[in-house]
Each structure stands twice: as C-alpha cells, then as structure tokens.
Short mmCIF file of N, CA and C and ligand atoms in Angstrom, two decimals:
data_model
loop_
_atom_site.label_atom_id
_atom_site.label_comp_id
_atom_site.label_asym_id
_atom_site.label_seq_id
_atom_site.Cartn_x
_atom_site.Cartn_y
_atom_site.Cartn_z
N MET A 131 36.70 17.11 98.91
CA MET A 131 36.88 18.58 98.90
C MET A 131 36.36 19.16 97.59
N ASP A 132 35.44 20.11 97.68
CA ASP A 132 34.94 20.77 96.47
C ASP A 132 35.70 22.08 96.26
N VAL A 133 36.01 22.35 95.00
CA VAL A 133 36.75 23.57 94.68
C VAL A 133 35.78 24.75 94.56
N LEU A 134 36.06 25.80 95.29
CA LEU A 134 35.23 27.02 95.18
C LEU A 134 35.89 28.01 94.23
N ILE A 135 37.21 28.22 94.42
CA ILE A 135 37.96 29.11 93.53
C ILE A 135 39.23 28.39 93.12
N ASN A 136 39.39 28.15 91.84
CA ASN A 136 40.55 27.37 91.42
C ASN A 136 41.83 28.21 91.38
N GLU A 137 42.94 27.50 91.23
CA GLU A 137 44.25 28.13 91.33
C GLU A 137 44.44 29.25 90.30
N ALA A 138 44.01 28.99 89.05
CA ALA A 138 44.20 29.98 87.98
C ALA A 138 43.44 31.27 88.29
N LYS A 139 42.23 31.13 88.79
CA LYS A 139 41.42 32.31 89.13
C LYS A 139 42.06 33.11 90.26
N ILE A 140 42.57 32.39 91.26
CA ILE A 140 43.22 33.07 92.39
C ILE A 140 44.43 33.85 91.89
N GLN A 141 45.26 33.17 91.10
CA GLN A 141 46.48 33.81 90.60
C GLN A 141 46.18 35.05 89.77
N SER A 142 45.19 34.97 88.90
CA SER A 142 44.94 36.12 88.02
C SER A 142 44.32 37.27 88.80
N ARG A 143 43.48 36.96 89.78
CA ARG A 143 42.90 38.03 90.62
C ARG A 143 43.99 38.70 91.46
N ILE A 144 44.91 37.91 91.99
CA ILE A 144 45.98 38.48 92.79
C ILE A 144 46.86 39.40 91.94
N LYS A 145 47.08 39.00 90.69
CA LYS A 145 47.88 39.85 89.79
C LYS A 145 47.18 41.18 89.54
N GLU A 146 45.86 41.15 89.43
CA GLU A 146 45.11 42.40 89.26
C GLU A 146 45.29 43.32 90.46
N ILE A 147 45.17 42.75 91.65
CA ILE A 147 45.33 43.55 92.87
C ILE A 147 46.77 44.08 92.96
N ALA A 148 47.72 43.25 92.56
CA ALA A 148 49.13 43.66 92.58
C ALA A 148 49.35 44.90 91.69
N ARG A 149 48.75 44.87 90.50
CA ARG A 149 48.90 46.01 89.59
C ARG A 149 48.28 47.27 90.18
N GLN A 150 47.13 47.09 90.86
CA GLN A 150 46.44 48.22 91.49
C GLN A 150 47.32 48.83 92.60
N ILE A 151 47.90 47.97 93.41
CA ILE A 151 48.75 48.44 94.51
C ILE A 151 49.99 49.15 93.94
N GLU A 152 50.57 48.56 92.91
CA GLU A 152 51.75 49.16 92.27
C GLU A 152 51.46 50.57 91.79
N LYS A 153 50.28 50.74 91.21
CA LYS A 153 49.87 52.05 90.70
C LYS A 153 49.68 53.04 91.84
N GLU A 154 48.99 52.59 92.88
CA GLU A 154 48.64 53.48 93.98
C GLU A 154 49.84 53.86 94.85
N TYR A 155 50.83 53.02 94.87
CA TYR A 155 52.01 53.29 95.72
C TYR A 155 53.26 53.47 94.87
N GLU A 156 53.11 54.07 93.71
CA GLU A 156 54.22 54.15 92.76
C GLU A 156 55.54 54.58 93.39
N GLY A 157 56.53 53.73 93.27
CA GLY A 157 57.88 54.05 93.74
C GLY A 157 58.07 54.07 95.25
N LYS A 158 57.01 53.80 95.99
CA LYS A 158 57.11 53.88 97.45
C LYS A 158 57.55 52.56 98.08
N GLN A 159 58.19 52.70 99.22
CA GLN A 159 58.48 51.51 100.02
C GLN A 159 57.20 51.11 100.75
N LEU A 160 56.98 49.82 100.86
CA LEU A 160 55.76 49.32 101.50
C LEU A 160 56.09 48.32 102.59
N VAL A 161 55.24 48.25 103.58
CA VAL A 161 55.32 47.16 104.55
C VAL A 161 54.08 46.28 104.39
N PHE A 162 54.30 45.02 104.08
CA PHE A 162 53.21 44.05 104.07
C PHE A 162 53.16 43.42 105.45
N LEU A 163 52.08 43.69 106.14
CA LEU A 163 51.96 43.18 107.49
C LEU A 163 51.01 41.97 107.48
N GLY A 164 51.60 40.79 107.43
CA GLY A 164 50.80 39.57 107.31
C GLY A 164 50.30 39.08 108.65
N ILE A 165 49.04 38.66 108.66
CA ILE A 165 48.47 38.07 109.87
C ILE A 165 48.68 36.56 109.78
N LEU A 166 49.49 36.05 110.69
CA LEU A 166 49.80 34.62 110.71
C LEU A 166 48.60 33.83 111.19
N LYS A 167 48.41 32.59 110.66
CA LYS A 167 49.31 32.03 109.68
C LYS A 167 48.69 32.07 108.28
N GLY A 168 47.39 32.31 108.23
CA GLY A 168 46.63 32.14 107.00
C GLY A 168 46.98 33.05 105.85
N SER A 169 47.63 34.19 106.15
CA SER A 169 47.88 35.17 105.08
C SER A 169 49.09 34.83 104.23
N LEU A 170 49.89 33.85 104.66
CA LEU A 170 51.18 33.60 103.99
C LEU A 170 51.12 33.40 102.48
N PRO A 171 50.30 32.48 101.96
CA PRO A 171 50.29 32.30 100.50
C PRO A 171 49.85 33.56 99.75
N PHE A 172 48.83 34.22 100.25
CA PHE A 172 48.33 35.44 99.61
C PHE A 172 49.39 36.54 99.65
N LEU A 173 50.02 36.69 100.79
CA LEU A 173 51.05 37.73 100.93
C LEU A 173 52.18 37.51 99.93
N TRP A 174 52.59 36.28 99.79
CA TRP A 174 53.71 35.98 98.91
C TRP A 174 53.33 36.16 97.43
N GLU A 175 52.16 35.65 97.02
CA GLU A 175 51.72 35.80 95.64
C GLU A 175 51.56 37.27 95.27
N LEU A 176 51.05 38.04 96.21
CA LEU A 176 50.86 39.47 95.98
C LEU A 176 52.22 40.16 95.86
N ALA A 177 53.08 39.89 96.82
CA ALA A 177 54.38 40.58 96.88
C ALA A 177 55.24 40.27 95.65
N LYS A 178 55.21 39.05 95.19
CA LYS A 178 56.11 38.69 94.09
C LYS A 178 55.67 39.30 92.76
N ASN A 179 54.43 39.79 92.72
CA ASN A 179 53.92 40.45 91.52
C ASN A 179 53.99 41.98 91.59
N ILE A 180 54.66 42.49 92.60
CA ILE A 180 54.78 43.95 92.78
C ILE A 180 56.26 44.32 92.80
N LYS A 181 56.60 45.36 92.04
CA LYS A 181 58.02 45.70 91.92
C LYS A 181 58.54 46.62 93.02
N ASN A 182 57.62 47.20 93.79
CA ASN A 182 58.05 48.10 94.87
C ASN A 182 58.99 47.40 95.86
N ASP A 183 59.67 48.22 96.65
CA ASP A 183 60.46 47.71 97.76
C ASP A 183 59.47 47.34 98.87
N ILE A 184 59.28 46.05 99.07
CA ILE A 184 58.30 45.59 100.06
C ILE A 184 59.00 44.91 101.23
N ARG A 185 58.71 45.39 102.43
CA ARG A 185 59.24 44.76 103.65
C ARG A 185 58.15 43.88 104.25
N PHE A 186 58.53 42.77 104.83
CA PHE A 186 57.56 41.86 105.44
C PHE A 186 57.57 41.99 106.96
N GLU A 187 56.40 42.08 107.54
CA GLU A 187 56.24 42.04 108.99
C GLU A 187 55.10 41.06 109.28
N PHE A 188 55.14 40.45 110.46
CA PHE A 188 54.09 39.49 110.80
C PHE A 188 53.60 39.69 112.22
N ILE A 189 52.33 39.42 112.37
CA ILE A 189 51.72 39.48 113.69
C ILE A 189 50.82 38.25 113.79
N GLU A 190 50.77 37.67 114.98
CA GLU A 190 49.86 36.52 115.13
C GLU A 190 48.87 36.82 116.23
N VAL A 191 47.62 36.65 115.92
CA VAL A 191 46.56 36.95 116.88
C VAL A 191 45.62 35.75 117.03
N SER A 192 44.92 35.72 118.13
CA SER A 192 43.86 34.72 118.27
C SER A 192 42.73 35.33 119.09
N SER A 193 41.58 34.71 119.01
CA SER A 193 40.42 35.22 119.73
C SER A 193 40.43 34.68 121.15
N TYR A 194 40.07 35.52 122.09
CA TYR A 194 39.87 35.04 123.45
C TYR A 194 38.65 34.16 123.48
N GLU A 195 38.54 33.32 124.51
CA GLU A 195 37.32 32.56 124.74
C GLU A 195 36.15 33.54 124.79
N GLY A 196 35.05 33.14 124.24
CA GLY A 196 33.86 34.00 124.32
C GLY A 196 33.96 35.24 123.45
N THR A 197 34.78 35.16 122.41
CA THR A 197 34.98 36.33 121.56
C THR A 197 33.70 36.76 120.84
N GLU A 198 32.79 35.83 120.68
CA GLU A 198 31.53 36.18 120.00
C GLU A 198 30.82 37.32 120.71
N SER A 199 30.96 37.38 122.04
CA SER A 199 30.30 38.45 122.77
C SER A 199 31.23 39.63 123.05
N THR A 200 32.50 39.34 123.35
CA THR A 200 33.41 40.42 123.74
C THR A 200 34.20 40.97 122.56
N GLY A 201 34.47 40.11 121.58
CA GLY A 201 35.26 40.53 120.43
C GLY A 201 36.71 40.83 120.77
N LYS A 202 37.18 40.25 121.88
CA LYS A 202 38.56 40.52 122.30
C LYS A 202 39.56 39.65 121.55
N ILE A 203 40.64 40.27 121.15
CA ILE A 203 41.67 39.58 120.39
C ILE A 203 42.96 39.61 121.19
N LYS A 204 43.66 38.49 121.17
CA LYS A 204 44.92 38.37 121.90
C LYS A 204 46.08 38.35 120.90
N ILE A 205 47.17 39.05 121.24
CA ILE A 205 48.34 39.03 120.36
C ILE A 205 49.30 37.94 120.82
N ASN A 206 49.53 36.95 119.96
CA ASN A 206 50.45 35.85 120.29
C ASN A 206 51.88 36.17 119.90
N LYS A 207 52.02 36.88 118.77
CA LYS A 207 53.35 37.27 118.30
C LYS A 207 53.25 38.69 117.77
N ASP A 208 54.00 39.57 118.35
CA ASP A 208 53.90 40.99 117.98
C ASP A 208 54.92 41.34 116.88
N LEU A 209 54.82 42.55 116.36
CA LEU A 209 55.76 43.02 115.34
C LEU A 209 57.18 43.08 115.92
N THR A 210 58.17 43.00 115.01
CA THR A 210 59.55 43.10 115.49
C THR A 210 60.22 44.40 115.02
N GLU A 211 59.63 45.07 114.02
CA GLU A 211 60.19 46.34 113.53
C GLU A 211 59.15 47.43 113.72
N SER A 212 59.63 48.66 113.81
CA SER A 212 58.71 49.79 113.94
C SER A 212 57.98 50.04 112.62
N ILE A 213 56.70 50.38 112.70
CA ILE A 213 55.96 50.75 111.48
C ILE A 213 55.65 52.25 111.46
N THR A 214 56.17 52.96 112.42
CA THR A 214 55.94 54.40 112.49
C THR A 214 56.43 55.09 111.21
N GLY A 215 55.56 55.87 110.59
CA GLY A 215 55.91 56.60 109.38
C GLY A 215 55.91 55.76 108.11
N LYS A 216 55.60 54.49 108.22
CA LYS A 216 55.65 53.59 107.05
C LYS A 216 54.27 53.49 106.37
N ASP A 217 54.31 53.11 105.10
CA ASP A 217 53.08 52.81 104.37
C ASP A 217 52.81 51.32 104.51
N VAL A 218 51.77 51.03 105.27
CA VAL A 218 51.53 49.64 105.67
C VAL A 218 50.26 49.09 105.03
N ILE A 219 50.35 47.87 104.54
CA ILE A 219 49.15 47.16 104.10
C ILE A 219 49.02 45.89 104.93
N ILE A 220 47.93 45.79 105.67
CA ILE A 220 47.66 44.57 106.42
C ILE A 220 47.19 43.52 105.42
N VAL A 221 47.79 42.33 105.48
CA VAL A 221 47.40 41.27 104.56
C VAL A 221 46.75 40.14 105.36
N GLU A 222 45.52 39.81 104.98
CA GLU A 222 44.75 38.81 105.72
C GLU A 222 44.14 37.79 104.76
N ASP A 223 43.89 36.59 105.25
CA ASP A 223 43.30 35.56 104.39
C ASP A 223 41.81 35.83 104.13
N ILE A 224 41.07 36.08 105.24
CA ILE A 224 39.63 36.23 105.07
C ILE A 224 39.06 37.20 106.11
N VAL A 225 38.10 38.00 105.71
CA VAL A 225 37.37 38.84 106.66
C VAL A 225 36.01 38.20 106.87
N ASP A 226 35.77 37.82 108.12
CA ASP A 226 34.54 37.11 108.46
C ASP A 226 33.65 38.08 109.25
N THR A 227 33.70 38.04 110.56
CA THR A 227 32.91 39.00 111.36
C THR A 227 33.51 40.40 111.29
N GLY A 228 34.81 40.48 111.01
CA GLY A 228 35.49 41.77 110.97
C GLY A 228 36.14 42.15 112.29
N ARG A 229 36.00 41.29 113.29
CA ARG A 229 36.53 41.62 114.63
C ARG A 229 38.06 41.70 114.64
N THR A 230 38.70 40.73 114.02
CA THR A 230 40.16 40.70 114.03
C THR A 230 40.73 41.98 113.43
N LEU A 231 40.22 42.35 112.26
CA LEU A 231 40.78 43.51 111.57
C LEU A 231 40.40 44.83 112.25
N THR A 232 39.23 44.88 112.85
CA THR A 232 38.83 46.09 113.57
C THR A 232 39.79 46.32 114.74
N PHE A 233 40.07 45.25 115.47
CA PHE A 233 41.00 45.35 116.59
C PHE A 233 42.40 45.72 116.11
N LEU A 234 42.87 45.01 115.09
CA LEU A 234 44.24 45.21 114.62
C LEU A 234 44.46 46.60 114.05
N LYS A 235 43.46 47.10 113.34
CA LYS A 235 43.59 48.42 112.74
C LYS A 235 43.81 49.48 113.84
N GLU A 236 42.99 49.37 114.87
CA GLU A 236 43.11 50.31 115.98
C GLU A 236 44.48 50.17 116.66
N TYR A 237 44.88 48.93 116.88
CA TYR A 237 46.16 48.63 117.53
C TYR A 237 47.34 49.18 116.72
N LEU A 238 47.27 49.01 115.40
CA LEU A 238 48.39 49.44 114.55
C LEU A 238 48.39 50.95 114.34
N LEU A 239 47.22 51.57 114.33
CA LEU A 239 47.17 53.03 114.15
C LEU A 239 47.83 53.75 115.32
N GLU A 240 47.82 53.12 116.49
CA GLU A 240 48.50 53.71 117.66
C GLU A 240 49.99 53.87 117.41
N ARG A 241 50.52 53.07 116.50
CA ARG A 241 51.96 53.14 116.19
C ARG A 241 52.28 54.15 115.10
N LYS A 242 51.28 54.89 114.70
CA LYS A 242 51.43 56.01 113.77
C LYS A 242 52.14 55.67 112.44
N PRO A 243 51.58 54.72 111.68
CA PRO A 243 52.11 54.53 110.33
C PRO A 243 51.74 55.74 109.47
N ASN A 244 52.43 55.94 108.36
CA ASN A 244 52.07 57.03 107.46
C ASN A 244 50.71 56.75 106.81
N SER A 245 50.48 55.49 106.46
CA SER A 245 49.19 55.07 105.92
C SER A 245 48.95 53.62 106.28
N LEU A 246 47.69 53.23 106.33
CA LEU A 246 47.35 51.86 106.70
C LEU A 246 46.16 51.39 105.87
N LYS A 247 46.39 50.39 105.05
CA LYS A 247 45.30 49.82 104.26
C LYS A 247 45.19 48.33 104.54
N ILE A 248 44.12 47.73 104.03
CA ILE A 248 43.87 46.32 104.29
C ILE A 248 43.64 45.58 102.97
N ALA A 249 44.33 44.45 102.82
CA ALA A 249 44.09 43.56 101.68
C ALA A 249 43.68 42.21 102.21
N ALA A 250 42.58 41.67 101.70
CA ALA A 250 42.13 40.34 102.13
C ALA A 250 41.81 39.52 100.89
N LEU A 251 42.26 38.27 100.89
CA LEU A 251 41.98 37.40 99.74
C LEU A 251 40.48 37.15 99.62
N LEU A 252 39.82 36.92 100.76
CA LEU A 252 38.40 36.60 100.74
C LEU A 252 37.62 37.47 101.72
N SER A 253 36.35 37.62 101.44
CA SER A 253 35.46 38.33 102.35
C SER A 253 34.10 37.65 102.36
N LYS A 254 33.55 37.51 103.57
CA LYS A 254 32.18 36.98 103.70
C LYS A 254 31.31 38.10 104.24
N PRO A 255 30.81 38.97 103.37
CA PRO A 255 30.09 40.16 103.84
C PRO A 255 28.86 39.84 104.69
N SER A 256 28.22 38.71 104.43
CA SER A 256 26.99 38.38 105.16
C SER A 256 27.26 38.05 106.63
N ARG A 257 28.51 37.82 106.99
CA ARG A 257 28.88 37.44 108.35
C ARG A 257 29.33 38.64 109.20
N ARG A 258 29.42 39.81 108.58
CA ARG A 258 30.03 40.96 109.24
C ARG A 258 29.27 41.41 110.49
N VAL A 259 30.02 41.60 111.58
CA VAL A 259 29.49 42.12 112.83
C VAL A 259 30.03 43.54 113.05
N MET A 260 31.29 43.74 112.67
CA MET A 260 31.93 45.05 112.78
C MET A 260 32.11 45.64 111.38
N GLU A 261 31.75 46.89 111.24
CA GLU A 261 31.97 47.59 109.97
C GLU A 261 33.46 47.82 109.81
N ILE A 262 34.04 47.23 108.79
CA ILE A 262 35.47 47.47 108.56
C ILE A 262 35.70 47.67 107.06
N GLY A 263 36.35 48.73 106.72
CA GLY A 263 36.65 49.00 105.32
C GLY A 263 37.83 48.16 104.86
N VAL A 264 37.61 47.37 103.82
CA VAL A 264 38.71 46.57 103.26
C VAL A 264 39.06 47.17 101.90
N ASP A 265 40.32 47.58 101.74
CA ASP A 265 40.71 48.33 100.55
C ASP A 265 40.89 47.44 99.32
N TYR A 266 41.40 46.24 99.53
CA TYR A 266 41.61 45.32 98.41
C TYR A 266 41.01 43.96 98.79
N ILE A 267 40.04 43.51 98.01
CA ILE A 267 39.41 42.21 98.27
C ILE A 267 39.57 41.33 97.04
N GLY A 268 40.07 40.11 97.25
CA GLY A 268 40.20 39.17 96.15
C GLY A 268 38.85 38.70 95.65
N PHE A 269 38.10 38.08 96.54
CA PHE A 269 36.79 37.54 96.18
C PHE A 269 35.81 37.68 97.34
N GLN A 270 34.58 38.04 97.01
CA GLN A 270 33.51 37.98 98.00
C GLN A 270 32.87 36.61 97.87
N ILE A 271 32.70 35.95 99.00
CA ILE A 271 32.11 34.61 98.94
C ILE A 271 30.90 34.54 99.86
N GLU A 272 30.07 33.52 99.63
CA GLU A 272 28.91 33.34 100.50
C GLU A 272 29.35 32.70 101.82
N ASP A 273 28.40 32.55 102.72
CA ASP A 273 28.71 32.04 104.05
C ASP A 273 28.97 30.54 104.03
N LYS A 274 30.19 30.19 103.62
CA LYS A 274 30.63 28.79 103.59
C LYS A 274 31.94 28.73 104.35
N PHE A 275 32.23 27.62 105.02
CA PHE A 275 33.53 27.48 105.65
C PHE A 275 34.53 26.98 104.61
N VAL A 276 35.51 27.80 104.32
CA VAL A 276 36.45 27.47 103.26
C VAL A 276 37.85 27.17 103.80
N VAL A 277 38.59 26.39 103.03
CA VAL A 277 39.97 26.04 103.40
C VAL A 277 40.85 26.16 102.17
N GLY A 278 42.15 26.11 102.41
CA GLY A 278 43.12 26.15 101.31
C GLY A 278 43.65 27.54 101.06
N PHE A 279 44.74 27.63 100.32
CA PHE A 279 45.42 28.89 100.05
C PHE A 279 45.63 29.67 101.36
N GLY A 280 46.08 28.94 102.38
CA GLY A 280 46.37 29.57 103.66
C GLY A 280 45.32 29.30 104.72
N LEU A 281 44.10 29.10 104.29
CA LEU A 281 43.01 28.91 105.25
C LEU A 281 42.99 27.47 105.77
N ASP A 282 42.71 27.34 107.05
CA ASP A 282 42.78 26.02 107.66
C ASP A 282 41.47 25.57 108.27
N TYR A 283 41.40 24.25 108.48
CA TYR A 283 40.40 23.67 109.38
C TYR A 283 41.24 22.89 110.37
N ASP A 284 41.31 23.38 111.62
CA ASP A 284 42.15 22.72 112.62
C ASP A 284 43.61 22.59 112.15
N GLN A 285 44.14 23.65 111.59
CA GLN A 285 45.53 23.73 111.09
C GLN A 285 45.79 22.89 109.82
N LYS A 286 44.74 22.26 109.31
CA LYS A 286 44.92 21.43 108.12
C LYS A 286 44.49 22.18 106.86
N TYR A 287 44.99 21.74 105.72
CA TYR A 287 44.61 22.21 104.37
C TYR A 287 45.19 23.55 103.95
N ARG A 288 46.06 24.15 104.78
CA ARG A 288 46.59 25.47 104.42
C ARG A 288 47.36 25.45 103.10
N ASN A 289 47.98 24.31 102.78
CA ASN A 289 48.83 24.24 101.59
C ASN A 289 48.11 23.85 100.31
N LEU A 290 46.79 23.74 100.35
CA LEU A 290 46.07 23.51 99.08
C LEU A 290 46.25 24.73 98.19
N PRO A 291 46.49 24.52 96.88
CA PRO A 291 46.71 25.66 95.99
C PRO A 291 45.42 26.35 95.53
N TYR A 292 44.28 25.87 96.00
CA TYR A 292 42.99 26.46 95.63
C TYR A 292 42.16 26.69 96.90
N VAL A 293 41.04 27.38 96.77
CA VAL A 293 40.12 27.54 97.90
C VAL A 293 38.99 26.54 97.72
N GLY A 294 38.80 25.71 98.73
CA GLY A 294 37.76 24.68 98.66
C GLY A 294 36.88 24.69 99.89
N TYR A 295 35.89 23.86 99.87
CA TYR A 295 35.02 23.73 101.03
C TYR A 295 34.59 22.28 101.20
N ILE A 296 34.29 21.95 102.43
CA ILE A 296 33.88 20.59 102.74
C ILE A 296 32.36 20.59 102.87
N GLU A 297 31.69 19.78 102.08
CA GLU A 297 30.21 19.72 102.12
C GLU A 297 29.73 19.14 103.44
P1 IMP B 508 36.96 37.64 111.93
O1 IMP B 508 37.66 38.30 113.06
O2 IMP B 508 35.64 37.04 112.34
O3 IMP B 508 36.84 38.48 110.71
O4 IMP B 508 37.77 36.34 111.63
C1 IMP B 508 38.76 36.25 110.74
C2 IMP B 508 39.49 34.95 110.98
O5 IMP B 508 38.61 33.83 111.15
C3 IMP B 508 40.31 34.63 109.77
O6 IMP B 508 41.59 35.17 109.90
C4 IMP B 508 40.33 33.13 109.76
O7 IMP B 508 41.41 32.66 110.52
C5 IMP B 508 39.07 32.69 110.44
N1 IMP B 508 38.04 32.28 109.46
C6 IMP B 508 36.88 32.91 109.18
N2 IMP B 508 36.19 32.26 108.24
C7 IMP B 508 36.93 31.18 107.89
C8 IMP B 508 36.75 30.11 106.93
O8 IMP B 508 35.76 30.00 106.20
N3 IMP B 508 37.76 29.21 106.87
C9 IMP B 508 38.86 29.25 107.64
N4 IMP B 508 39.08 30.24 108.55
C10 IMP B 508 38.12 31.20 108.67
MG1 MG B 509 43.40 33.97 110.34
#
C-alpha cells in the first residue's frame, strides 16, 4: 500500500475546514448528514473539531446496475429524523463522477432544509460526469483508486488512518 495523503496532513486539513464551517455557521445548530459507510471517519474528525451543536444523520445509498449509463441511485437506509428547516451539510468520502451527490442533493432538497451544503474529503475532478458544486473539499486528487480513511476496496481498508492506493 502506498501512502497518498498521510494522517498528519489529513488531520490538519480537516481542522482547517472545521474552522471554516465554525465561522460560516456561527452559533447555529447543524446537521451532519453522513453518507454511509465511507464518510464516517471524516464526519467524526470534522465534527469533533467544531464547537457548534451538531446532530448526526445517516443515509446509505448504492448504485443500480448499469449506473454508468442511467446514473440511478438506490437508497438502502433512509434518514430517521426530519431535516426540514435545518442547516444541513452532506458529508461524503469522495466525489468521483458526481452522480451520488447530484441525486442526493435533489432528494434532500425536496425535504426543504433551511440550507444544504456538501463537504467531501476527496475529489477527483477529472472523473466528473455531473456538474456538482462541492462547498468544502479536503483534497483534490488525480484519477487513482484510493482506500483508507473510510474508503474501501470491497469493504476492506476503511480503517486505515491515511489515504493510500494500490499500485
Ligand atoms: P460518484 O457517484 O461517482 O461520485 O461516486 C462516489 C462514490 O464512489 C464514493 O462514495 C465512493 O464510495 C466510490 N468511490 C469513488 N472513487 C473511489 C475510490 O478511489 N476509492 C474508493 N471508493 C471510491
Ligand atoms: Mg461512498
């Protein structure tokens, strides 16, 4: 396993984003809406560095067969609390084609949150198929398949404390 982004770099970048969010949402209650399962480490590192009242919500999605052409996303586990009127930040591990977040944003906006932003630890801009605005990005990376810090290969490697790739 080769290290792409080491633990110290991840932690310090997350702290920067945390400070930015704290400033932008001063004194407000927030909902961190994590996309299972990959967002968990990022969501937690971000949340623990922010003093606001942060509520956690989770949604689990997967791609339908043939998603490359249809871009259809299936919801495996839906929200359990209402997000209507709330200030919501979707927390995701990585934005690749942008299909997941494009679908989710539309789906969540139907529930009329007060505001909806997106935070992603990683982004692969060269892979984008759908234009999606990401408000907070940890790192832009090249087109490599990465694992660790929540990201998996066949459900493996999620618990690595760094982002790595297999040559
Ligand atoms: P998108 O809908 O194409 O943006 O896909 C986003 C999802 O694909 C992420 O939530 C990840 O689960 C998965 N994914 C994309 N690139 C990688 C990668 O390099 N490593 C692990 N998972 C990835
Ligand atoms: Mg994912």
